[in-house]
């Protein structure tokens, strides 16, 4: 099935830090802090000029990390991410062109949805694990709970507005495989090089999975 490798990756989470890296020199210590804290699956968003280089550095220098590329919006983004060494791709949405490129490159892919119709369209393409984005704005854990029966068989990685205050609301749902967010390593802490703080946040996030 199209999404089963993506499911294996997400299931290792269950928290996937969503990272915005301005300076590729930060990539290696950042990834090491996250892995040391217990989070191996990490998403570097293509929101900065440094992102592709950051993905390449993590892929080469931090083999214990499973690095993916996020904010993929065009087929070209998918290709650049895969070429840099990303082991999976994440998008805020889904388009036929994006899905086709991810399939052509055999890249595990997490397409984004915000409605049942989009989730059903993704399922038509063979994707059973979907990013629910922006989760809190789209009804949060209550919405995903309401989707469980009519969209049985689909699983979700909610992101957008999630943090320590509401993470467990999502993680307790049977149709949530993992959750994502920037709270573990927000851009300001990355810029400040606060690796010990990020390591502690990662450890707290990893513990959410143990408590599941
Ligand atoms: C994403 O791309 O998944 C979101 O930007 C993460 O949202 P957050 O910053 O609210 O965690």
mmCIF file with all atom_site columns, C-alpha atoms and ligand atoms in Angstrom:
data_model
loop_
_atom_site.group_PDB
_atom_site.id
_atom_site.type_symbol
_atom_site.label_atom_id
_atom_site.label_alt_id
_atom_site.label_comp_id
_atom_site.label_asym_id
_atom_site.label_entity_id
_atom_site.label_seq_id
_atom_site.pdbx_PDB_ins_code
_atom_site.Cartn_x
_atom_site.Cartn_y
_atom_site.Cartn_z
_atom_site.occupancy
_atom_site.B_iso_or_equiv
_atom_site.pdbx_formal_charge
_atom_site.auth_seq_id
_atom_site.auth_comp_id
_atom_site.auth_asym_id
_atom_site.auth_atom_id
_atom_site.pdbx_PDB_model_num
ATOM   1   C CA . UNK A 1 1   ? 0.000   0.000  0.000  1.00 0.00 ? 1   UNK A CA 1
ATOM   2   C CA . UNK A 1 2   ? 1.195   3.504  -0.815 1.00 0.00 ? 2   UNK A CA 1
ATOM   3   C CA . UNK A 1 3   ? 1.396   4.741  2.748  1.00 0.00 ? 3   UNK A CA 1
ATOM   4   C CA . UNK A 1 4   ? 2.599   1.749  4.737  1.00 0.00 ? 4   UNK A CA 1
ATOM   5   C CA . UNK A 1 5   ? 6.250   2.854  4.872  1.00 0.00 ? 5   UNK A CA 1
ATOM   6   C CA . UNK A 1 6   ? 5.082   6.295  5.959  1.00 0.00 ? 6   UNK A CA 1
ATOM   7   C CA . UNK A 1 7   ? 3.060   4.647  8.686  1.00 0.00 ? 7   UNK A CA 1
ATOM   8   C CA . UNK A 1 8   ? 6.118   2.744  9.914  1.00 0.00 ? 8   UNK A CA 1
ATOM   9   C CA . UNK A 1 9   ? 8.047   6.025  10.086 1.00 0.00 ? 9   UNK A CA 1
ATOM   10  C CA . UNK A 1 10  ? 5.275   7.918  11.894 1.00 0.00 ? 10  UNK A CA 1
ATOM   11  C CA . UNK A 1 11  ? 4.654   5.102  14.341 1.00 0.00 ? 11  UNK A CA 1
ATOM   12  C CA . UNK A 1 12  ? 8.213   5.599  15.609 1.00 0.00 ? 12  UNK A CA 1
ATOM   13  C CA . UNK A 1 13  ? 7.243   9.113  16.723 1.00 0.00 ? 13  UNK A CA 1
ATOM   14  C CA . UNK A 1 14  ? 4.788   9.531  18.102 1.00 0.00 ? 14  UNK A CA 1
ATOM   15  C CA . UNK A 1 15  ? 5.838   13.203 18.069 1.00 0.00 ? 15  UNK A CA 1
ATOM   16  C CA . UNK A 1 16  ? 7.413   14.608 14.917 1.00 0.00 ? 16  UNK A CA 1
ATOM   17  C CA . UNK A 1 17  ? 9.153   17.947 15.465 1.00 0.00 ? 17  UNK A CA 1
ATOM   18  C CA . UNK A 1 18  ? 8.381   20.383 12.641 1.00 0.00 ? 18  UNK A CA 1
ATOM   19  C CA . UNK A 1 19  ? 11.516  22.456 12.127 1.00 0.00 ? 19  UNK A CA 1
ATOM   20  C CA . UNK A 1 20  ? 12.282  25.781 10.482 1.00 0.00 ? 20  UNK A CA 1
ATOM   21  C CA . UNK A 1 21  ? 16.047  26.044 10.070 1.00 0.00 ? 21  UNK A CA 1
ATOM   22  C CA . UNK A 1 22  ? 17.493  29.415 8.988  1.00 0.00 ? 22  UNK A CA 1
ATOM   23  C CA . UNK A 1 23  ? 21.130  28.397 9.137  1.00 0.00 ? 23  UNK A CA 1
ATOM   24  C CA . UNK A 1 24  ? 22.313  24.995 7.973  1.00 0.00 ? 24  UNK A CA 1
ATOM   25  C CA . UNK A 1 25  ? 25.155  25.151 10.518 1.00 0.00 ? 25  UNK A CA 1
ATOM   26  C CA . UNK A 1 26  ? 22.471  24.557 13.155 1.00 0.00 ? 26  UNK A CA 1
ATOM   27  C CA . UNK A 1 27  ? 21.177  21.387 11.490 1.00 0.00 ? 27  UNK A CA 1
ATOM   28  C CA . UNK A 1 28  ? 23.559  18.819 12.942 1.00 0.00 ? 28  UNK A CA 1
ATOM   29  C CA . UNK A 1 29  ? 23.475  19.899 16.617 1.00 0.00 ? 29  UNK A CA 1
ATOM   30  C CA . UNK A 1 30  ? 19.712  20.342 16.361 1.00 0.00 ? 30  UNK A CA 1
ATOM   31  C CA . UNK A 1 31  ? 19.156  16.845 15.012 1.00 0.00 ? 31  UNK A CA 1
ATOM   32  C CA . UNK A 1 32  ? 21.514  15.375 17.608 1.00 0.00 ? 32  UNK A CA 1
ATOM   33  C CA . UNK A 1 33  ? 19.633  17.124 20.437 1.00 0.00 ? 33  UNK A CA 1
ATOM   34  C CA . UNK A 1 34  ? 16.314  15.756 19.169 1.00 0.00 ? 34  UNK A CA 1
ATOM   35  C CA . UNK A 1 35  ? 17.636  12.215 18.758 1.00 0.00 ? 35  UNK A CA 1
ATOM   36  C CA . UNK A 1 36  ? 19.291  12.319 22.192 1.00 0.00 ? 36  UNK A CA 1
ATOM   37  C CA . UNK A 1 37  ? 15.964  13.448 23.632 1.00 0.00 ? 37  UNK A CA 1
ATOM   38  C CA . UNK A 1 38  ? 14.301  10.416 22.060 1.00 0.00 ? 38  UNK A CA 1
ATOM   39  C CA . UNK A 1 39  ? 12.764  11.799 18.851 1.00 0.00 ? 39  UNK A CA 1
ATOM   40  C CA . UNK A 1 40  ? 14.278  10.187 15.762 1.00 0.00 ? 40  UNK A CA 1
ATOM   41  C CA . UNK A 1 41  ? 11.714  11.217 13.148 1.00 0.00 ? 41  UNK A CA 1
ATOM   42  C CA . UNK A 1 42  ? 12.147  14.887 12.270 1.00 0.00 ? 42  UNK A CA 1
ATOM   43  C CA . UNK A 1 43  ? 10.678  17.138 9.602  1.00 0.00 ? 43  UNK A CA 1
ATOM   44  C CA . UNK A 1 44  ? 12.615  20.057 8.147  1.00 0.00 ? 44  UNK A CA 1
ATOM   45  C CA . UNK A 1 45  ? 10.244  22.442 6.381  1.00 0.00 ? 45  UNK A CA 1
ATOM   46  C CA . UNK A 1 46  ? 11.165  23.935 3.028  1.00 0.00 ? 46  UNK A CA 1
ATOM   47  C CA . UNK A 1 47  ? 10.393  27.404 4.352  1.00 0.00 ? 47  UNK A CA 1
ATOM   48  C CA . UNK A 1 48  ? 13.928  28.712 4.354  1.00 0.00 ? 48  UNK A CA 1
ATOM   49  C CA . UNK A 1 49  ? 16.774  28.903 1.870  1.00 0.00 ? 49  UNK A CA 1
ATOM   50  C CA . UNK A 1 50  ? 18.830  26.709 4.208  1.00 0.00 ? 50  UNK A CA 1
ATOM   51  C CA . UNK A 1 51  ? 16.327  23.853 4.393  1.00 0.00 ? 51  UNK A CA 1
ATOM   52  C CA . UNK A 1 52  ? 17.613  21.635 1.587  1.00 0.00 ? 52  UNK A CA 1
ATOM   53  C CA . UNK A 1 53  ? 21.201  21.893 2.797  1.00 0.00 ? 53  UNK A CA 1
ATOM   54  C CA . UNK A 1 54  ? 20.018  21.218 6.366  1.00 0.00 ? 54  UNK A CA 1
ATOM   55  C CA . UNK A 1 55  ? 18.267  18.022 5.227  1.00 0.00 ? 55  UNK A CA 1
ATOM   56  C CA . UNK A 1 56  ? 21.408  16.854 3.445  1.00 0.00 ? 56  UNK A CA 1
ATOM   57  C CA . UNK A 1 57  ? 23.581  17.515 6.493  1.00 0.00 ? 57  UNK A CA 1
ATOM   58  C CA . UNK A 1 58  ? 21.241  15.625 8.825  1.00 0.00 ? 58  UNK A CA 1
ATOM   59  C CA . UNK A 1 59  ? 20.917  12.728 6.369  1.00 0.00 ? 59  UNK A CA 1
ATOM   60  C CA . UNK A 1 60  ? 24.708  12.407 6.151  1.00 0.00 ? 60  UNK A CA 1
ATOM   61  C CA . UNK A 1 61  ? 25.866  13.339 9.654  1.00 0.00 ? 61  UNK A CA 1
ATOM   62  C CA . UNK A 1 62  ? 23.119  12.080 11.966 1.00 0.00 ? 62  UNK A CA 1
ATOM   63  C CA . UNK A 1 63  ? 22.324  8.542  10.816 1.00 0.00 ? 63  UNK A CA 1
ATOM   64  C CA . UNK A 1 64  ? 20.114  7.873  13.843 1.00 0.00 ? 64  UNK A CA 1
ATOM   65  C CA . UNK A 1 65  ? 17.713  10.585 12.682 1.00 0.00 ? 65  UNK A CA 1
ATOM   66  C CA . UNK A 1 66  ? 15.028  9.809  10.134 1.00 0.00 ? 66  UNK A CA 1
ATOM   67  C CA . UNK A 1 67  ? 14.859  13.145 8.367  1.00 0.00 ? 67  UNK A CA 1
ATOM   68  C CA . UNK A 1 68  ? 11.995  14.192 6.147  1.00 0.00 ? 68  UNK A CA 1
ATOM   69  C CA . UNK A 1 69  ? 11.101  17.324 4.240  1.00 0.00 ? 69  UNK A CA 1
ATOM   70  C CA . UNK A 1 70  ? 7.965   19.310 5.004  1.00 0.00 ? 70  UNK A CA 1
ATOM   71  C CA . UNK A 1 71  ? 5.980   22.083 3.351  1.00 0.00 ? 71  UNK A CA 1
ATOM   72  C CA . UNK A 1 72  ? 6.305   20.384 -0.049 1.00 0.00 ? 72  UNK A CA 1
ATOM   73  C CA . UNK A 1 73  ? 4.054   22.356 -2.389 1.00 0.00 ? 73  UNK A CA 1
ATOM   74  C CA . UNK A 1 74  ? 5.287   21.517 -5.879 1.00 0.00 ? 74  UNK A CA 1
ATOM   75  C CA . UNK A 1 75  ? 6.599   18.433 -7.675 1.00 0.00 ? 75  UNK A CA 1
ATOM   76  C CA . UNK A 1 76  ? 9.945   20.253 -7.826 1.00 0.00 ? 76  UNK A CA 1
ATOM   77  C CA . UNK A 1 77  ? 9.973   20.484 -4.021 1.00 0.00 ? 77  UNK A CA 1
ATOM   78  C CA . UNK A 1 78  ? 9.470   16.717 -3.831 1.00 0.00 ? 78  UNK A CA 1
ATOM   79  C CA . UNK A 1 79  ? 12.373  16.111 -6.205 1.00 0.00 ? 79  UNK A CA 1
ATOM   80  C CA . UNK A 1 80  ? 14.731  18.504 -4.402 1.00 0.00 ? 80  UNK A CA 1
ATOM   81  C CA . UNK A 1 81  ? 13.850  16.945 -1.039 1.00 0.00 ? 81  UNK A CA 1
ATOM   82  C CA . UNK A 1 82  ? 14.443  13.399 -2.260 1.00 0.00 ? 82  UNK A CA 1
ATOM   83  C CA . UNK A 1 83  ? 17.722  14.388 -3.919 1.00 0.00 ? 83  UNK A CA 1
ATOM   84  C CA . UNK A 1 84  ? 18.909  15.979 -0.657 1.00 0.00 ? 84  UNK A CA 1
ATOM   85  C CA . UNK A 1 85  ? 18.371  12.708 1.206  1.00 0.00 ? 85  UNK A CA 1
ATOM   86  C CA . UNK A 1 86  ? 14.922  13.189 2.746  1.00 0.00 ? 86  UNK A CA 1
ATOM   87  C CA . UNK A 1 87  ? 13.483  9.819  3.732  1.00 0.00 ? 87  UNK A CA 1
ATOM   88  C CA . UNK A 1 88  ? 9.909   11.062 3.627  1.00 0.00 ? 88  UNK A CA 1
ATOM   89  C CA . UNK A 1 89  ? 7.912   14.059 2.474  1.00 0.00 ? 89  UNK A CA 1
ATOM   90  C CA . UNK A 1 90  ? 5.094   16.035 4.069  1.00 0.00 ? 90  UNK A CA 1
ATOM   91  C CA . UNK A 1 91  ? 2.748   18.538 2.463  1.00 0.00 ? 91  UNK A CA 1
ATOM   92  C CA . UNK A 1 92  ? 0.124   20.898 3.861  1.00 0.00 ? 92  UNK A CA 1
ATOM   93  C CA . UNK A 1 93  ? -2.135  19.683 1.039  1.00 0.00 ? 93  UNK A CA 1
ATOM   94  C CA . UNK A 1 94  ? -2.426  17.208 -1.793 1.00 0.00 ? 94  UNK A CA 1
ATOM   95  C CA . UNK A 1 95  ? -2.479  17.694 -5.533 1.00 0.00 ? 95  UNK A CA 1
ATOM   96  C CA . UNK A 1 96  ? -2.375  15.015 -8.242 1.00 0.00 ? 96  UNK A CA 1
ATOM   97  C CA . UNK A 1 97  ? 0.999   16.362 -9.418 1.00 0.00 ? 97  UNK A CA 1
ATOM   98  C CA . UNK A 1 98  ? 2.528   16.136 -5.937 1.00 0.00 ? 98  UNK A CA 1
ATOM   99  C CA . UNK A 1 99  ? 1.269   12.611 -5.374 1.00 0.00 ? 99  UNK A CA 1
ATOM   100 C CA . UNK A 1 100 ? 2.495   11.529 -8.811 1.00 0.00 ? 100 UNK A CA 1
ATOM   101 C CA . UNK A 1 101 ? 6.005   12.851 -8.165 1.00 0.00 ? 101 UNK A CA 1
ATOM   102 C CA . UNK A 1 102 ? 6.218   11.214 -4.728 1.00 0.00 ? 102 UNK A CA 1
ATOM   103 C CA . UNK A 1 103 ? 5.131   7.914  -6.288 1.00 0.00 ? 103 UNK A CA 1
ATOM   104 C CA . UNK A 1 104 ? 7.551   8.268  -9.208 1.00 0.00 ? 104 UNK A CA 1
ATOM   105 C CA . UNK A 1 105 ? 10.412  8.811  -6.751 1.00 0.00 ? 105 UNK A CA 1
ATOM   106 C CA . UNK A 1 106 ? 9.135   6.116  -4.371 1.00 0.00 ? 106 UNK A CA 1
ATOM   107 C CA . UNK A 1 107 ? 9.261   8.636  -1.506 1.00 0.00 ? 107 UNK A CA 1
ATOM   108 C CA . UNK A 1 108 ? 7.103   7.849  1.542  1.00 0.00 ? 108 UNK A CA 1
ATOM   109 C CA . UNK A 1 109 ? 4.672   10.740 1.588  1.00 0.00 ? 109 UNK A CA 1
ATOM   110 C CA . UNK A 1 110 ? 2.234   12.327 4.047  1.00 0.00 ? 110 UNK A CA 1
ATOM   111 C CA . UNK A 1 111 ? -0.305  14.480 2.203  1.00 0.00 ? 111 UNK A CA 1
ATOM   112 C CA . UNK A 1 112 ? -2.256  17.122 4.096  1.00 0.00 ? 112 UNK A CA 1
ATOM   113 C CA . UNK A 1 113 ? -6.044  17.255 4.398  1.00 0.00 ? 113 UNK A CA 1
ATOM   114 C CA . UNK A 1 114 ? -8.506  19.478 6.205  1.00 0.00 ? 114 UNK A CA 1
ATOM   115 C CA . UNK A 1 115 ? -11.847 17.966 5.135  1.00 0.00 ? 115 UNK A CA 1
ATOM   116 C CA . UNK A 1 116 ? -13.430 14.525 4.683  1.00 0.00 ? 116 UNK A CA 1
ATOM   117 C CA . UNK A 1 117 ? -13.568 15.044 0.894  1.00 0.00 ? 117 UNK A CA 1
ATOM   118 C CA . UNK A 1 118 ? -9.803  15.648 0.804  1.00 0.00 ? 118 UNK A CA 1
ATOM   119 C CA . UNK A 1 119 ? -9.214  12.595 2.975  1.00 0.00 ? 119 UNK A CA 1
ATOM   120 C CA . UNK A 1 120 ? -11.342 10.534 0.589  1.00 0.00 ? 120 UNK A CA 1
ATOM   121 C CA . UNK A 1 121 ? -9.437  11.901 -2.412 1.00 0.00 ? 121 UNK A CA 1
ATOM   122 C CA . UNK A 1 122 ? -6.153  10.905 -0.740 1.00 0.00 ? 122 UNK A CA 1
ATOM   123 C CA . UNK A 1 123 ? -7.556  7.430  -0.057 1.00 0.00 ? 123 UNK A CA 1
ATOM   124 C CA . UNK A 1 124 ? -8.449  7.115  -3.766 1.00 0.00 ? 124 UNK A CA 1
ATOM   125 C CA . UNK A 1 125 ? -4.727  7.559  -4.440 1.00 0.00 ? 125 UNK A CA 1
ATOM   126 C CA . UNK A 1 126 ? -3.888  4.846  -1.917 1.00 0.00 ? 126 UNK A CA 1
ATOM   127 C CA . UNK A 1 127 ? -2.905  7.053  1.031  1.00 0.00 ? 127 UNK A CA 1
ATOM   128 C CA . UNK A 1 128 ? -4.321  5.885  4.346  1.00 0.00 ? 128 UNK A CA 1
ATOM   129 C CA . UNK A 1 129 ? -2.187  8.016  6.682  1.00 0.00 ? 129 UNK A CA 1
ATOM   130 C CA . UNK A 1 130 ? -2.772  11.738 6.295  1.00 0.00 ? 130 UNK A CA 1
ATOM   131 C CA . UNK A 1 131 ? -1.624  14.959 7.874  1.00 0.00 ? 131 UNK A CA 1
ATOM   132 C CA . UNK A 1 132 ? -4.601  16.787 9.409  1.00 0.00 ? 132 UNK A CA 1
ATOM   133 C CA . UNK A 1 133 ? -3.747  20.450 9.031  1.00 0.00 ? 133 UNK A CA 1
ATOM   134 C CA . UNK A 1 134 ? -4.207  22.975 10.553 1.00 0.00 ? 134 UNK A CA 1
ATOM   135 C CA . UNK A 1 135 ? -5.523  20.720 13.282 1.00 0.00 ? 135 UNK A CA 1
ATOM   136 C CA . UNK A 1 136 ? -6.614  23.131 15.991 1.00 0.00 ? 136 UNK A CA 1
ATOM   137 C CA . UNK A 1 137 ? -8.216  25.554 13.525 1.00 0.00 ? 137 UNK A CA 1
ATOM   138 C CA . UNK A 1 138 ? -10.081 22.716 11.804 1.00 0.00 ? 138 UNK A CA 1
ATOM   139 C CA . UNK A 1 139 ? -11.838 21.365 14.868 1.00 0.00 ? 139 UNK A CA 1
ATOM   140 C CA . UNK A 1 140 ? -8.964  19.748 16.719 1.00 0.00 ? 140 UNK A CA 1
ATOM   141 C CA . UNK A 1 141 ? -9.177  16.391 18.430 1.00 0.00 ? 141 UNK A CA 1
ATOM   142 C CA . UNK A 1 142 ? -12.989 16.595 18.469 1.00 0.00 ? 142 UNK A CA 1
ATOM   143 C CA . UNK A 1 143 ? -13.048 16.709 14.653 1.00 0.00 ? 143 UNK A CA 1
ATOM   144 C CA . UNK A 1 144 ? -10.705 13.722 14.324 1.00 0.00 ? 144 UNK A CA 1
ATOM   145 C CA . UNK A 1 145 ? -12.777 11.792 16.825 1.00 0.00 ? 145 UNK A CA 1
ATOM   146 C CA . UNK A 1 146 ? -15.885 12.542 14.754 1.00 0.00 ? 146 UNK A CA 1
ATOM   147 C CA . UNK A 1 147 ? -14.103 11.348 11.588 1.00 0.00 ? 147 UNK A CA 1
ATOM   148 C CA . UNK A 1 148 ? -13.184 7.967  13.095 1.00 0.00 ? 148 UNK A CA 1
ATOM   149 C CA . UNK A 1 149 ? -16.358 6.122  12.190 1.00 0.00 ? 149 UNK A CA 1
ATOM   150 C CA . UNK A 1 150 ? -17.267 7.637  8.777  1.00 0.00 ? 150 UNK A CA 1
ATOM   151 C CA . UNK A 1 151 ? -13.598 7.616  7.694  1.00 0.00 ? 151 UNK A CA 1
ATOM   152 C CA . UNK A 1 152 ? -12.775 4.233  9.243  1.00 0.00 ? 152 UNK A CA 1
ATOM   153 C CA . UNK A 1 153 ? -9.482  2.833  8.012  1.00 0.00 ? 153 UNK A CA 1
ATOM   154 C CA . UNK A 1 154 ? -7.823  6.246  7.693  1.00 0.00 ? 154 UNK A CA 1
ATOM   155 C CA . UNK A 1 155 ? -5.219  7.423  10.185 1.00 0.00 ? 155 UNK A CA 1
ATOM   156 C CA . UNK A 1 156 ? -3.924  10.894 10.872 1.00 0.00 ? 156 UNK A CA 1
ATOM   157 C CA . UNK A 1 157 ? -0.935  12.942 11.931 1.00 0.00 ? 157 UNK A CA 1
ATOM   158 C CA . UNK A 1 158 ? -2.481  16.181 13.177 1.00 0.00 ? 158 UNK A CA 1
ATOM   159 C CA . UNK A 1 159 ? -0.313  19.311 13.186 1.00 0.00 ? 159 UNK A CA 1
ATOM   160 C CA . UNK A 1 160 ? -0.984  22.992 13.694 1.00 0.00 ? 160 UNK A CA 1
ATOM   161 C CA . UNK A 1 161 ? -1.556  24.476 17.126 1.00 0.00 ? 161 UNK A CA 1
ATOM   162 C CA . UNK A 1 162 ? -0.500  21.374 19.064 1.00 0.00 ? 162 UNK A CA 1
ATOM   163 C CA . UNK A 1 163 ? 1.658   21.624 22.181 1.00 0.00 ? 163 UNK A CA 1
ATOM   164 C CA . UNK A 1 164 ? 2.098   20.081 25.618 1.00 0.00 ? 164 UNK A CA 1
ATOM   165 C CA . UNK A 1 165 ? -1.318  21.454 26.671 1.00 0.00 ? 165 UNK A CA 1
ATOM   166 C CA . UNK A 1 166 ? -3.316  19.438 24.116 1.00 0.00 ? 166 UNK A CA 1
ATOM   167 C CA . UNK A 1 167 ? -0.990  16.725 22.735 1.00 0.00 ? 167 UNK A CA 1
ATOM   168 C CA . UNK A 1 168 ? -2.568  13.974 24.791 1.00 0.00 ? 168 UNK A CA 1
ATOM   169 C CA . UNK A 1 169 ? -6.074  14.914 23.519 1.00 0.00 ? 169 UNK A CA 1
ATOM   170 C CA . UNK A 1 170 ? -4.853  13.750 20.099 1.00 0.00 ? 170 UNK A CA 1
ATOM   171 C CA . UNK A 1 171 ? -2.616  10.881 21.160 1.00 0.00 ? 171 UNK A CA 1
ATOM   172 C CA . UNK A 1 172 ? -5.457  9.141  22.929 1.00 0.00 ? 172 UNK A CA 1
ATOM   173 C CA . UNK A 1 173 ? -7.441  8.818  19.667 1.00 0.00 ? 173 UNK A CA 1
ATOM   174 C CA . UNK A 1 174 ? -7.268  5.455  17.889 1.00 0.00 ? 174 UNK A CA 1
ATOM   175 C CA . UNK A 1 175 ? -7.069  7.142  14.456 1.00 0.00 ? 175 UNK A CA 1
ATOM   176 C CA . UNK A 1 176 ? -4.014  9.225  15.414 1.00 0.00 ? 176 UNK A CA 1
ATOM   177 C CA . UNK A 1 177 ? -0.702  7.543  14.554 1.00 0.00 ? 177 UNK A CA 1
ATOM   178 C CA . UNK A 1 178 ? 1.501   10.473 15.533 1.00 0.00 ? 178 UNK A CA 1
ATOM   179 C CA . UNK A 1 179 ? 1.348   14.208 16.047 1.00 0.00 ? 179 UNK A CA 1
ATOM   180 C CA . UNK A 1 180 ? 3.590   16.985 14.790 1.00 0.00 ? 180 UNK A CA 1
ATOM   181 C CA . UNK A 1 181 ? 4.455   20.513 15.685 1.00 0.00 ? 181 UNK A CA 1
ATOM   182 C CA . UNK A 1 182 ? 7.035   23.206 16.151 1.00 0.00 ? 182 UNK A CA 1
ATOM   183 C CA . UNK A 1 183 ? 6.732   23.431 19.912 1.00 0.00 ? 183 UNK A CA 1
ATOM   184 C CA . UNK A 1 184 ? 9.576   20.980 20.616 1.00 0.00 ? 184 UNK A CA 1
ATOM   185 C CA . UNK A 1 185 ? 12.084  23.144 18.748 1.00 0.00 ? 185 UNK A CA 1
ATOM   186 C CA . UNK A 1 186 ? 10.635  26.541 17.861 1.00 0.00 ? 186 UNK A CA 1
ATOM   187 C CA . UNK A 1 187 ? 12.630  28.735 15.444 1.00 0.00 ? 187 UNK A CA 1
ATOM   188 C CA . UNK A 1 188 ? 13.800  31.131 18.177 1.00 0.00 ? 188 UNK A CA 1
ATOM   189 C CA . UNK A 1 189 ? 15.296  28.306 20.235 1.00 0.00 ? 189 UNK A CA 1
ATOM   190 C CA . UNK A 1 190 ? 17.020  26.886 17.161 1.00 0.00 ? 190 UNK A CA 1
ATOM   191 C CA . UNK A 1 191 ? 18.451  30.318 16.355 1.00 0.00 ? 191 UNK A CA 1
ATOM   192 C CA . UNK A 1 192 ? 19.630  30.646 19.963 1.00 0.00 ? 192 UNK A CA 1
ATOM   193 C CA . UNK A 1 193 ? 21.333  27.241 19.792 1.00 0.00 ? 193 UNK A CA 1
ATOM   194 C CA . UNK A 1 194 ? 19.486  26.107 22.925 1.00 0.00 ? 194 UNK A CA 1
ATOM   195 C CA . UNK A 1 195 ? 20.359  22.443 22.412 1.00 0.00 ? 195 UNK A CA 1
ATOM   196 C CA . UNK A 1 196 ? 19.952  21.405 26.029 1.00 0.00 ? 196 UNK A CA 1
ATOM   197 C CA . UNK A 1 197 ? 16.506  23.035 26.185 1.00 0.00 ? 197 UNK A CA 1
ATOM   198 C CA . UNK A 1 198 ? 15.509  21.328 22.940 1.00 0.00 ? 198 UNK A CA 1
ATOM   199 C CA . UNK A 1 199 ? 16.837  17.994 24.240 1.00 0.00 ? 199 UNK A CA 1
ATOM   200 C CA . UNK A 1 200 ? 14.642  18.373 27.337 1.00 0.00 ? 200 UNK A CA 1
ATOM   201 C CA . UNK A 1 201 ? 11.564  19.297 25.265 1.00 0.00 ? 201 UNK A CA 1
ATOM   202 C CA . UNK A 1 202 ? 12.215  16.304 23.019 1.00 0.00 ? 202 UNK A CA 1
ATOM   203 C CA . UNK A 1 203 ? 12.451  14.005 26.027 1.00 0.00 ? 203 UNK A CA 1
ATOM   204 C CA . UNK A 1 204 ? 9.150   15.353 27.382 1.00 0.00 ? 204 UNK A CA 1
ATOM   205 C CA . UNK A 1 205 ? 7.537   14.846 23.973 1.00 0.00 ? 205 UNK A CA 1
ATOM   206 C CA . UNK A 1 206 ? 8.945   11.316 23.654 1.00 0.00 ? 206 UNK A CA 1
ATOM   207 C CA . UNK A 1 207 ? 7.490   10.522 27.081 1.00 0.00 ? 207 UNK A CA 1
ATOM   208 C CA . UNK A 1 208 ? 4.012   11.333 25.729 1.00 0.00 ? 208 UNK A CA 1
ATOM   209 C CA . UNK A 1 209 ? 4.349   8.267  23.556 1.00 0.00 ? 209 UNK A CA 1
ATOM   210 C CA . UNK A 1 210 ? 5.436   6.043  26.408 1.00 0.00 ? 210 UNK A CA 1
ATOM   211 C CA . UNK A 1 211 ? 2.391   7.218  28.386 1.00 0.00 ? 211 UNK A CA 1
ATOM   212 C CA . UNK A 1 212 ? 0.056   6.390  25.496 1.00 0.00 ? 212 UNK A CA 1
HETATM 213 C C1 . LIG B 2 .   ? 3.144   22.394 10.180 1.00 0.00 ? 1   LIG B C1 1
HETATM 214 O O1 . LIG B 2 .   ? 3.697   22.692 9.134  1.00 0.00 ? 1   LIG B O1 1
HETATM 215 O O2 . LIG B 2 .   ? 2.841   21.240 10.453 1.00 0.00 ? 1   LIG B O2 1
HETATM 216 C C2 . LIG B 2 .   ? 2.775   23.462 11.132 1.00 0.00 ? 1   LIG B C2 1
HETATM 217 O O3 . LIG B 2 .   ? 3.271   24.691 10.743 1.00 0.00 ? 1   LIG B O3 1
HETATM 218 C C3 . LIG B 2 .   ? 3.161   23.181 12.532 1.00 0.00 ? 1   LIG B C3 1
HETATM 219 O O4 . LIG B 2 .   ? 2.298   23.936 13.256 1.00 0.00 ? 1   LIG B O4 1
HETATM 220 P P1 . LIG B 2 .   ? 2.699   24.570 14.663 1.00 0.00 ? 1   LIG B P1 1
HETATM 221 O O5 . LIG B 2 .   ? 3.787   25.553 14.369 1.00 0.00 ? 1   LIG B O5 1
HETATM 222 O O6 . LIG B 2 .   ? 1.426   25.232 15.131 1.00 0.00 ? 1   LIG B O6 1
HETATM 223 O O7 . LIG B 2 .   ? 3.150   23.472 15.540 1.00 0.00 ? 1   LIG B O7 1
#
